[in-house]
PDB file of C-alpha atoms in Angstrom:
ATOM      1  CA  MET A1419     -17.874   9.267  15.012  1.00  0.00           C
ATOM      2  CA  THR A1420     -15.447  12.104  14.428  1.00  0.00           C
ATOM      3  CA  LYS A1421     -12.180  11.043  12.830  1.00  0.00           C
ATOM      4  CA  PHE A1422      -8.984  12.819  13.710  1.00  0.00           C
ATOM      5  CA  PHE A1423      -5.851  12.702  11.583  1.00  0.00           C
ATOM      6  CA  TRP A1424      -2.305  13.494  12.515  1.00  0.00           C
ATOM      7  CA  GLY A1425       0.204  14.621   9.918  1.00  0.00           C
ATOM      8  CA  CYS A1426       3.738  13.368   9.893  1.00  0.00           C
ATOM      9  CA  ALA A1427       6.451  14.564   7.497  1.00  0.00           C
ATOM     10  CA  LEU A1428       8.360  12.091   5.360  1.00  0.00           C
ATOM     11  CA  ARG A1429      11.218  14.564   4.902  1.00  0.00           C
ATOM     12  CA  GLN A1430      13.712  15.496   7.559  1.00  0.00           C
ATOM     13  CA  ASP A1431      14.188  19.076   6.323  1.00  0.00           C
ATOM     14  CA  VAL A1432      10.757  20.233   7.415  1.00  0.00           C
ATOM     15  CA  SER A1433      10.335  22.525  10.367  1.00  0.00           C
ATOM     16  CA  THR A1434       6.976  24.211   9.829  1.00  0.00           C
ATOM     17  CA  MET A1435       3.770  22.868  11.303  1.00  0.00           C
ATOM     18  CA  PHE A1436       0.325  24.278  10.769  1.00  0.00           C
ATOM     19  CA  THR A1437      -3.251  23.176  11.342  1.00  0.00           C
ATOM     20  CA  TYR A1438      -5.770  22.890   8.508  1.00  0.00           C
ATOM     21  CA  VAL A1439      -9.436  21.844   8.870  1.00  0.00           C
ATOM     22  CA  GLY A1440      -8.986  19.113  11.452  1.00  0.00           C
ATOM     23  CA  PHE A1441      -5.599  18.032  10.067  1.00  0.00           C
ATOM     24  CA  VAL A1442      -2.229  18.627  11.625  1.00  0.00           C
ATOM     25  CA  VAL A1443       0.197  18.775   8.713  1.00  0.00           C
ATOM     26  CA  LEU A1444       3.936  18.929   8.170  1.00  0.00           C
ATOM     27  CA  ASP A1445       5.615  20.056   4.923  1.00  0.00           C
ATOM     28  CA  THR A1446       3.505  22.060   2.482  1.00  0.00           C
ATOM     29  CA  ASN A1447       4.761  20.086  -0.519  1.00  0.00           C
ATOM     30  CA  PHE A1448       4.338  16.556   0.666  1.00  0.00           C
ATOM     31  CA  ALA A1449       2.734  14.966   3.704  1.00  0.00           C
ATOM     32  CA  ALA A1450       1.968  11.526   4.983  1.00  0.00           C
ATOM     33  CA  VAL A1451      -1.369  11.678   6.733  1.00  0.00           C
ATOM     34  CA  MET A1452      -1.668   9.083   9.410  1.00  0.00           C
ATOM     35  CA  HIS A1453      -4.679   7.539  11.120  1.00  0.00           C
ATOM     36  CA  TYR A1454      -4.496   7.779  14.878  1.00  0.00           C
ATOM     37  CA  SER A1455      -5.932   4.742  16.652  1.00  0.00           C
ATOM     38  CA  ASN A1456      -5.061   3.258  20.068  1.00  0.00           C
ATOM     39  CA  PHE A1457      -1.830   5.255  20.107  1.00  0.00           C
ATOM     40  CA  ASP A1458      -0.570   3.526  16.957  1.00  0.00           C
ATOM     41  CA  PHE A1459       0.008   5.257  13.640  1.00  0.00           C
ATOM     42  CA  SER A1460      -0.574   3.686  10.231  1.00  0.00           C
ATOM     43  CA  LEU A1461      -0.111   5.245   6.836  1.00  0.00           C
ATOM     44  CA  LEU A1462      -3.375   6.055   5.167  1.00  0.00           C
ATOM     45  CA  TYR A1463      -2.317   8.263   2.347  1.00  0.00           C
ATOM     46  CA  CYS A1464       0.246  10.647   0.972  1.00  0.00           C
ATOM     47  CA  ALA A1465      -0.962  13.981  -0.302  1.00  0.00           C
ATOM     48  CA  GLU A1466       1.307  15.894  -2.644  1.00  0.00           C
ATOM     49  CA  LYS A1467      -0.814  19.033  -2.671  1.00  0.00           C
ATOM     50  CA  PHE A1468      -3.184  20.221  -0.005  1.00  0.00           C
ATOM     51  CA  ASP A1469      -5.569  21.487  -2.675  1.00  0.00           C
ATOM     52  CA  THR A1470      -6.872  17.914  -2.611  1.00  0.00           C
ATOM     53  CA  ILE A1471      -7.655  18.099   1.091  1.00  0.00           C
ATOM     54  CA  TYR A1472      -9.508  21.341   0.468  1.00  0.00           C
ATOM     55  CA  ASP A1473     -11.520  19.681  -2.323  1.00  0.00           C
ATOM     56  CA  MET A1474     -12.413  16.836   0.039  1.00  0.00           C
ATOM     57  CA  GLU A1475     -13.673  19.269   2.641  1.00  0.00           C
ATOM     58  CA  GLN A1476     -15.709  21.145   0.001  1.00  0.00           C
ATOM     59  CA  GLY A1477     -17.323  17.913  -1.219  1.00  0.00           C
ATOM     60  CA  GLU A1478     -15.894  18.150  -4.733  1.00  0.00           C
ATOM     61  CA  LYS A1479     -15.279  14.904  -6.595  1.00  0.00           C
ATOM     62  CA  ILE A1480     -11.665  13.830  -6.923  1.00  0.00           C
ATOM     63  CA  ILE A1481     -10.842  11.866 -10.080  1.00  0.00           C
ATOM     64  CA  VAL A1482      -8.277   9.151  -9.451  1.00  0.00           C
ATOM     65  CA  ASP A1483      -6.484   6.182 -10.943  1.00  0.00           C
ATOM     66  CA  ILE A1484      -6.069   3.174  -8.636  1.00  0.00           C
ATOM     67  CA  TYR A1485      -3.029   0.907  -8.722  1.00  0.00           C
ATOM     68  CA  ASP A1486      -2.390  -2.352  -6.956  1.00  0.00           C
ATOM     69  CA  PHE A1487       1.321  -2.762  -6.182  1.00  0.00           C
ATOM     70  CA  ASP A1488       2.637  -6.310  -5.781  1.00  0.00           C
ATOM     71  CA  LYS A1489       2.940  -8.155  -9.117  1.00  0.00           C
ATOM     72  CA  THR A1490       1.279  -5.140 -10.745  1.00  0.00           C
ATOM     73  CA  ALA A1491       3.712  -2.241 -10.432  1.00  0.00           C
ATOM     74  CA  ILE A1492       6.595  -4.549  -9.523  1.00  0.00           C
ATOM     75  CA  PRO A1493       7.274  -8.147 -10.632  1.00  0.00           C
ATOM     76  CA  TYR A1494       7.045  -9.793  -7.209  1.00  0.00           C
ATOM     77  CA  ASP A1495       5.407  -9.701  -3.799  1.00  0.00           C
ATOM     78  CA  SER A1496       7.398  -6.860  -2.226  1.00  0.00           C
ATOM     79  CA  ALA A1497       6.660  -7.922   1.369  1.00  0.00           C
ATOM     80  CA  LEU A1498       7.963 -11.448   0.819  1.00  0.00           C
ATOM     81  CA  HIS A1499      10.888 -10.129  -1.216  1.00  0.00           C
ATOM     82  CA  TYR A1500      11.771  -7.661   1.533  1.00  0.00           C
ATOM     83  CA  TRP A1501      11.667 -10.504   4.070  1.00  0.00           C
ATOM     84  CA  TYR A1502      14.178 -12.526   1.984  1.00  0.00           C
ATOM     85  CA  TRP A1503      16.355  -9.439   1.519  1.00  0.00           C
ATOM     86  CA  SER A1504      16.352  -8.659   5.240  1.00  0.00           C
ATOM     87  CA  MET A1505      17.362 -12.198   6.142  1.00  0.00           C
ATOM     88  CA  LEU A1506      20.283 -11.935   3.710  1.00  0.00           C
ATOM     89  CA  HIS A1507      21.457  -8.453   4.692  1.00  0.00           C
ATOM     90  CA  CYS A1508      20.644  -8.661   8.407  1.00  0.00           C
ATOM     91  CA  PRO A1509      21.655 -12.270   9.167  1.00  0.00           C
ATOM     92  CA  TRP A1510      20.986 -11.969  12.899  1.00  0.00           C
ATOM     93  CA  THR A1511      17.272 -12.006  12.052  1.00  0.00           C
ATOM     94  CA  LEU A1512      17.715 -15.663  11.072  1.00  0.00           C
ATOM     95  CA  VAL A1513      17.167 -16.572  14.723  1.00  0.00           C
ATOM     96  CA  LEU A1514      13.440 -16.108  14.013  1.00  0.00           C
ATOM     97  CA  LEU A1515      13.449 -18.178  10.812  1.00  0.00           C
ATOM     98  CA  PRO A1516      12.348 -21.539  12.351  1.00  0.00           C
ATOM     99  CA  PHE A1517       9.318 -19.870  13.918  1.00  0.00           C
ATOM    100  CA  GLN A1518       8.448 -17.995  10.716  1.00  0.00           C
ATOM    101  CA  LEU A1519       8.700 -21.156   8.619  1.00  0.00           C
ATOM    102  CA  PHE A1520       6.420 -22.952  11.055  1.00  0.00           C
ATOM    103  CA  TRP A1521       3.867 -20.120  10.950  1.00  0.00           C
ATOM    104  CA  GLY A1522       4.151 -20.067   7.151  1.00  0.00           C
ATOM    105  CA  PHE A1523       3.391 -23.786   7.028  1.00  0.00           C
ATOM    106  CA  LEU A1524       0.329 -23.290   9.190  1.00  0.00           C
ATOM    107  CA  MET A1525      -0.866 -20.511   6.861  1.00  0.00           C
ATOM    108  CA  VAL A1526      -0.299 -22.527   3.659  1.00  0.00           C
ATOM    109  CA  THR A1527      -2.195 -25.477   5.139  1.00  0.00           C
ATOM    110  CA  LYS A1528      -4.974 -23.048   6.162  1.00  0.00           C
ATOM    111  CA  ILE A1529      -4.627 -23.901   9.839  1.00  0.00           C
ATOM    112  CA  LEU A1530      -3.613 -20.310  10.533  1.00  0.00           C
ATOM    113  CA  PRO A1531      -5.654 -17.563   8.787  1.00  0.00           C
ATOM    114  CA  VAL A1532      -3.714 -15.068   6.666  1.00  0.00           C
ATOM    115  CA  PRO A1533      -4.573 -12.073   8.923  1.00  0.00           C
ATOM    116  CA  LYS A1534      -3.230 -13.895  12.001  1.00  0.00           C
ATOM    117  CA  PHE A1535      -0.099 -14.911  10.109  1.00  0.00           C
ATOM    118  CA  LYS A1536       0.506 -11.304   9.078  1.00  0.00           C
ATOM    119  CA  LYS A1537       0.188 -10.182  12.681  1.00  0.00           C
ATOM    120  CA  ILE A1538       3.436 -12.013  13.432  1.00  0.00           C
ATOM    121  CA  ALA A1539       5.152 -12.510  10.047  1.00  0.00           C
ATOM    122  CA  PHE A1540       7.091  -9.252  10.220  1.00  0.00           C
ATOM    123  CA  ASN A1541       8.233  -9.475  13.824  1.00  0.00           C
ATOM    124  CA  PHE A1542      11.841  -9.540  12.566  1.00  0.00           C
ATOM    125  CA  VAL A1543      11.680  -5.734  12.177  1.00  0.00           C
ATOM    126  CA  LYS A1544      12.190  -5.415  15.940  1.00  0.00           C
ATOM    127  CA  LEU A1545      15.766  -6.582  15.282  1.00  0.00           C
ATOM    128  CA  VAL A1546      16.592  -4.009  12.595  1.00  0.00           C
ATOM    129  CA  ASN A1547      16.473  -0.282  12.004  1.00  0.00           C
ATOM    130  CA  THR A1548      13.333  -0.359   9.884  1.00  0.00           C
ATOM    131  CA  GLU A1549      13.657   3.102   8.361  1.00  0.00           C
ATOM    132  CA  LYS A1550      17.265   2.612   7.239  1.00  0.00           C
ATOM    133  CA  THR A1551      16.681  -0.961   6.079  1.00  0.00           C
ATOM    134  CA  VAL A1552      13.645  -0.035   3.990  1.00  0.00           C
ATOM    135  CA  LYS A1553      15.541   2.837   2.328  1.00  0.00           C
ATOM    136  CA  LYS A1554      18.464   0.526   1.505  1.00  0.00           C
ATOM    137  CA  TYR A1555      16.030  -2.035   0.106  1.00  0.00           C
ATOM    138  CA  TRP A1556      14.395   0.462  -2.242  1.00  0.00           C
ATOM    139  CA  ASP A1557      17.746   1.970  -3.204  1.00  0.00           C
ATOM    140  CA  LYS A1558      18.519  -1.477  -4.590  1.00  0.00           C
ATOM    141  CA  HIS A1559      15.116  -2.452  -5.985  1.00  0.00           C
ATOM    142  CA  GLU A1560      13.466   0.786  -7.116  1.00  0.00           C
ATOM    143  CA  LYS A1561      14.762  -0.107 -10.583  1.00  0.00           C
ATOM    144  CA  ASP A1562      12.380  -3.085 -10.613  1.00  0.00           C
ATOM    145  CA  ILE A1563       9.326  -0.821 -10.842  1.00  0.00           C
ATOM    146  CA  TYR A1564       7.568  -1.184 -14.202  1.00  0.00           C
ATOM    147  CA  ASP A1565       7.692   1.833 -16.491  1.00  0.00           C
ATOM    148  CA  PHE A1566       3.920   2.375 -16.646  1.00  0.00           C
ATOM    149  CA  PHE A1567       3.857   3.048 -12.896  1.00  0.00           C
ATOM    150  CA  LYS A1568       6.576   5.698 -12.930  1.00  0.00           C
ATOM    151  CA  PRO A1569       5.404   9.304 -12.441  1.00  0.00           C
ATOM    152  CA  GLU A1570       6.501  10.508 -15.872  1.00  0.00           C
ATOM    153  CA  ASN A1571       4.236   7.888 -17.499  1.00  0.00           C
ATOM    154  CA  ARG A1572       1.097   8.572 -15.457  1.00  0.00           C
ATOM    155  CA  ASP A1573      -1.596  11.083 -16.372  1.00  0.00           C
ATOM    156  CA  PRO A1574      -0.957  14.226 -14.257  1.00  0.00           C
ATOM    157  CA  SER A1575      -4.578  15.365 -14.619  1.00  0.00           C
ATOM    158  CA  ARG A1576      -5.707  12.680 -12.156  1.00  0.00           C
ATOM    159  CA  LYS A1577      -4.624  11.787  -8.636  1.00  0.00           C
ATOM    160  CA  THR A1578      -2.873   8.472  -8.149  1.00  0.00           C
ATOM    161  CA  VAL A1579      -4.015   6.048  -5.456  1.00  0.00           C
ATOM    162  CA  LEU A1580      -1.816   3.098  -4.537  1.00  0.00           C
ATOM    163  CA  ILE A1581      -3.570   0.359  -2.538  1.00  0.00           C
ATOM    164  CA  SER A1582      -1.537  -2.579  -1.278  1.00  0.00           C
ATOM    165  CA  ALA A1583      -1.809  -5.435   1.183  1.00  0.00           C
ATOM    166  CA  SER A1584       1.905  -5.058   1.958  1.00  0.00           C
ATOM    167  CA  PRO A1585       3.046  -3.314   5.174  1.00  0.00           C
ATOM    168  CA  ASP A1586       2.816   0.446   5.221  1.00  0.00           C
ATOM    169  CA  PHE A1587       6.364   0.783   6.609  1.00  0.00           C
ATOM    170  CA  LEU A1588       7.609  -0.804   3.375  1.00  0.00           C
ATOM    171  CA  ILE A1589       5.233   0.790   0.864  1.00  0.00           C
ATOM    172  CA  GLU A1590       5.284   4.410   2.076  1.00  0.00           C
ATOM    173  CA  GLU A1591       8.919   4.886   1.026  1.00  0.00           C
ATOM    174  CA  ILE A1592       8.420   3.753  -2.583  1.00  0.00           C
ATOM    175  CA  ALA A1593       5.145   5.698  -2.722  1.00  0.00           C
ATOM    176  CA  TRP A1594       7.078   8.848  -1.850  1.00  0.00           C
ATOM    177  CA  ARG A1595       9.729   8.079  -4.479  1.00  0.00           C
ATOM    178  CA  MET A1596       7.089   7.441  -7.139  1.00  0.00           C
ATOM    179  CA  LYS A1597       5.242  10.666  -6.225  1.00  0.00           C
ATOM    180  CA  ILE A1598       2.040   8.850  -5.316  1.00  0.00           C
ATOM    181  CA  ASP A1599      -0.770  11.120  -4.116  1.00  0.00           C
ATOM    182  CA  TYR A1600      -2.505   8.595  -1.837  1.00  0.00           C
ATOM    183  CA  CYS A1601      -0.981   5.415  -0.469  1.00  0.00           C
ATOM    184  CA  ILE A1602      -3.152   2.903   1.379  1.00  0.00           C
ATOM    185  CA  ALA A1603      -1.469  -0.165   2.871  1.00  0.00           C
ATOM    186  CA  SER A1604      -1.760  -2.671   5.713  1.00  0.00           C
ATOM    187  CA  PRO A1605      -1.005  -0.927   9.025  1.00  0.00           C
ATOM    188  CA  HIS A1606       1.986  -2.437  10.840  1.00  0.00           C
ATOM    189  CA  SER A1607       4.009  -1.304  13.812  1.00  0.00           C
ATOM    190  CA  LYS A1608       7.482  -0.117  12.820  1.00  0.00           C
ATOM    191  CA  ASP A1609       8.718  -1.205  16.241  1.00  0.00           C
ATOM    192  CA  ASN A1610       7.718  -4.867  16.242  1.00  0.00           C
ATOM    193  CA  GLY A1611       6.140  -5.479  12.819  1.00  0.00           C
ATOM    194  CA  HIS A1612       2.779  -6.523  14.241  1.00  0.00           C
ATOM    195  CA  LEU A1613      -0.345  -5.923  12.178  1.00  0.00           C
ATOM    196  CA  LEU A1614      -2.329  -3.127  13.813  1.00  0.00           C
ATOM    197  CA  GLY A1615      -5.595  -3.468  11.908  1.00  0.00           C
ATOM    198  CA  LYS A1616      -6.991  -5.452   9.004  1.00  0.00           C
ATOM    199  CA  VAL A1617      -4.913  -6.627   6.059  1.00  0.00           C
ATOM    200  CA  CYS A1618      -5.619  -4.237   3.187  1.00  0.00           C
ATOM    201  CA  ARG A1619      -6.888  -6.792   0.668  1.00  0.00           C
ATOM    202  CA  LYS A1620     -10.085  -7.616  -1.220  1.00  0.00           C
ATOM    203  CA  GLU A1621     -13.089  -5.697   0.212  1.00  0.00           C
ATOM    204  CA  GLU A1622     -10.893  -3.929   2.762  1.00  0.00           C
ATOM    205  CA  LYS A1623      -9.237  -1.989  -0.075  1.00  0.00           C
ATOM    206  CA  VAL A1624     -12.572  -0.412  -0.987  1.00  0.00           C
ATOM    207  CA  ARG A1625     -13.495   0.258   2.634  1.00  0.00           C
ATOM    208  CA  ARG A1626     -10.204   2.051   3.253  1.00  0.00           C
ATOM    209  CA  LEU A1627     -10.538   4.015   0.014  1.00  0.00           C
ATOM    210  CA  ASN A1628     -14.037   5.187   0.972  1.00  0.00           C
ATOM    211  CA  GLU A1629     -12.814   6.137   4.439  1.00  0.00           C
ATOM    212  CA  ILE A1630     -10.107   8.375   3.017  1.00  0.00           C
ATOM    213  CA  LEU A1631     -11.731   9.592  -0.204  1.00  0.00           C
ATOM    214  CA  PRO A1632     -15.501   9.351   0.289  1.00  0.00           C
ATOM    215  CA  ASN A1633     -16.281  11.481  -2.743  1.00  0.00           C
ATOM    216  CA  VAL A1634     -14.052   9.928  -5.378  1.00  0.00           C
ATOM    217  CA  GLU A1635     -14.523   9.079  -9.038  1.00  0.00           C
ATOM    218  CA  VAL A1636     -12.332   6.243 -10.306  1.00  0.00           C
ATOM    219  CA  GLU A1637     -11.196   6.525 -13.910  1.00  0.00           C
ATOM    220  CA  ASN A1638      -8.707   3.645 -14.266  1.00  0.00           C
ATOM    221  CA  VAL A1639      -7.855   0.586 -12.179  1.00  0.00           C
ATOM    222  CA  PHE A1640      -4.658  -1.436 -12.612  1.00  0.00           C
ATOM    223  CA  SER A1641      -4.085  -4.849 -11.035  1.00  0.00           C
ATOM    224  CA  ASP A1642      -2.632  -8.275 -11.758  1.00  0.00           C
ATOM    225  CA  SER A1643      -5.456 -10.170 -10.048  1.00  0.00           C
ATOM    226  CA  LEU A1644      -8.971 -10.301 -11.425  1.00  0.00           C
ATOM    227  CA  ASP A1645     -10.123 -12.354  -8.450  1.00  0.00           C
ATOM    228  CA  HIS A1646      -8.533 -10.618  -5.447  1.00  0.00           C
ATOM    229  CA  ASP A1647      -9.004  -7.112  -6.835  1.00  0.00           C
ATOM    230  CA  ARG A1648     -12.475  -7.528  -8.282  1.00  0.00           C
ATOM    231  CA  TYR A1649     -13.691  -5.066  -5.650  1.00  0.00           C
ATOM    232  CA  ILE A1650     -11.522  -2.181  -6.822  1.00  0.00           C
ATOM    233  CA  PHE A1651     -11.927  -3.186 -10.486  1.00  0.00           C
ATOM    234  CA  ALA A1652     -15.683  -2.741 -10.037  1.00  0.00           C
ATOM    235  CA  LEU A1653     -15.112   0.933  -9.218  1.00  0.00           C
ATOM    236  CA  GLY A1654     -13.294   1.867 -12.415  1.00  0.00           C
ATOM    237  CA  LYS A1655     -14.536   3.169 -15.750  1.00  0.00           C
ATOM    238  CA  HIS A1656     -11.564   1.447 -17.370  1.00  0.00           C
ATOM    239  CA  CYS A1657      -9.878  -1.694 -16.040  1.00  0.00           C
ATOM    240  CA  TYR A1658      -6.399  -2.907 -16.926  1.00  0.00           C
ATOM    241  CA  LEU A1659      -4.993  -6.337 -16.174  1.00  0.00           C
ATOM    242  CA  ALA A1660      -1.253  -6.111 -15.561  1.00  0.00           C
ATOM    243  CA  LYS A1661       1.003  -9.030 -16.465  1.00  0.00           C
ATOM    244  CA  LYS A1662       4.790  -8.659 -16.304  1.00  0.00           C
ATOM    245  CA  GLY A1663       4.626  -4.951 -17.006  1.00  0.00           C
ATOM    246  CA  THR A1664       2.155  -5.223 -19.888  1.00  0.00           C
ATOM    247  CA  LEU A1665      -1.300  -3.658 -19.523  1.00  0.00           C
ATOM    248  CA  THR A1666      -4.388  -5.100 -21.205  1.00  0.00           C
ATOM    249  CA  GLU A1667      -7.712  -3.289 -20.987  1.00  0.00           C
ATOM    250  CA  ILE A1668     -10.538  -5.655 -20.094  1.00  0.00           C
ATOM    251  CA  ASP A1669     -14.316  -5.596 -19.945  1.00  0.00           C
ATOM    252  CA  PHE A1670     -14.544  -6.247 -16.227  1.00  0.00           C
ATOM    253  CA  ASP A1671     -18.168  -7.406 -16.113  1.00  0.00           C
ATOM    254  CA  LYS A1672     -17.615  -9.988 -18.843  1.00  0.00           C
ATOM    255  CA  GLU A1673     -14.252 -11.135 -17.506  1.00  0.00           C
ATOM    256  CA  ILE A1674     -15.419 -11.596 -13.926  1.00  0.00           C
ATOM    257  CA  ALA A1675     -18.574 -13.423 -15.030  1.00  0.00           C
ATOM    258  CA  ALA A1676     -16.468 -15.818 -17.097  1.00  0.00           C
ATOM    259  CA  PHE A1677     -13.975 -16.221 -14.239  1.00  0.00           C
ATOM    260  CA  ASP A1678     -16.703 -17.045 -11.709  1.00  0.00           C
ATOM    261  CA  ALA A1679     -18.423 -19.463 -14.092  1.00  0.00           C
ATOM    262  CA  LYS A1680     -15.149 -21.293 -14.659  1.00  0.00           C
ATOM    263  CA  LYS A1681     -14.477 -21.383 -10.939  1.00  0.00           C
ATOM    264  CA  LYS A1682     -17.824 -23.069 -10.248  1.00  0.00           C
ATOM    265  CA  LYS A1683     -17.106 -25.951 -12.641  1.00  0.00           C
TER     266      LYS A1683
END
């Protein structure tokens, strides 16, 4: 099946649009390329230079580093943290709190699957200006990003891929600020917060990566979770376990074998 992509600028000062090899793109310096499906848009990746798109079309391998986000590049779960922050700074959203707590209880007790919970967990965004609220949130909490994830501390010879289970409407802003080349996150509606596809976690991270960068070579992988991110760890030549901003290189095959053996006991 032919895939079509629609480009959407993240900057307001862009006025030029041009078409390039099946892509409609805005802003020659930075673009957010969106996946068009059932008239909904979800962020698939951010491309800083269109040389990368050209390389993809020519079948050349792109060498990347992959980063998880929550509890890897930042100390907490950003989606949950943003929910708390929104309740505090937009108190009218508290009218939904009883329902959200009930749904949360059903998820914790495994009555309600995580994907179904995430379809409704962010419905409070219908009561706020999502774009302005997200910018205010990151204005306050961008300082929480760990140093190793900041652009000046990453290797410029490789592209950076950020893959997160958090909502794209939250992650795309910090991805732009951190000069991330490709940002893959869970697709949510900015209008009502509903999940539009699958939660970008576990195997789905690899599926989404292969959909966007089918000819990629992964040099380094960074994550806080050996279990949940075993699928992206398996792609990397070098694997780093992140704990409170400290990176430790691990032998993934040995570590995951030991982890699974311990889990079976």
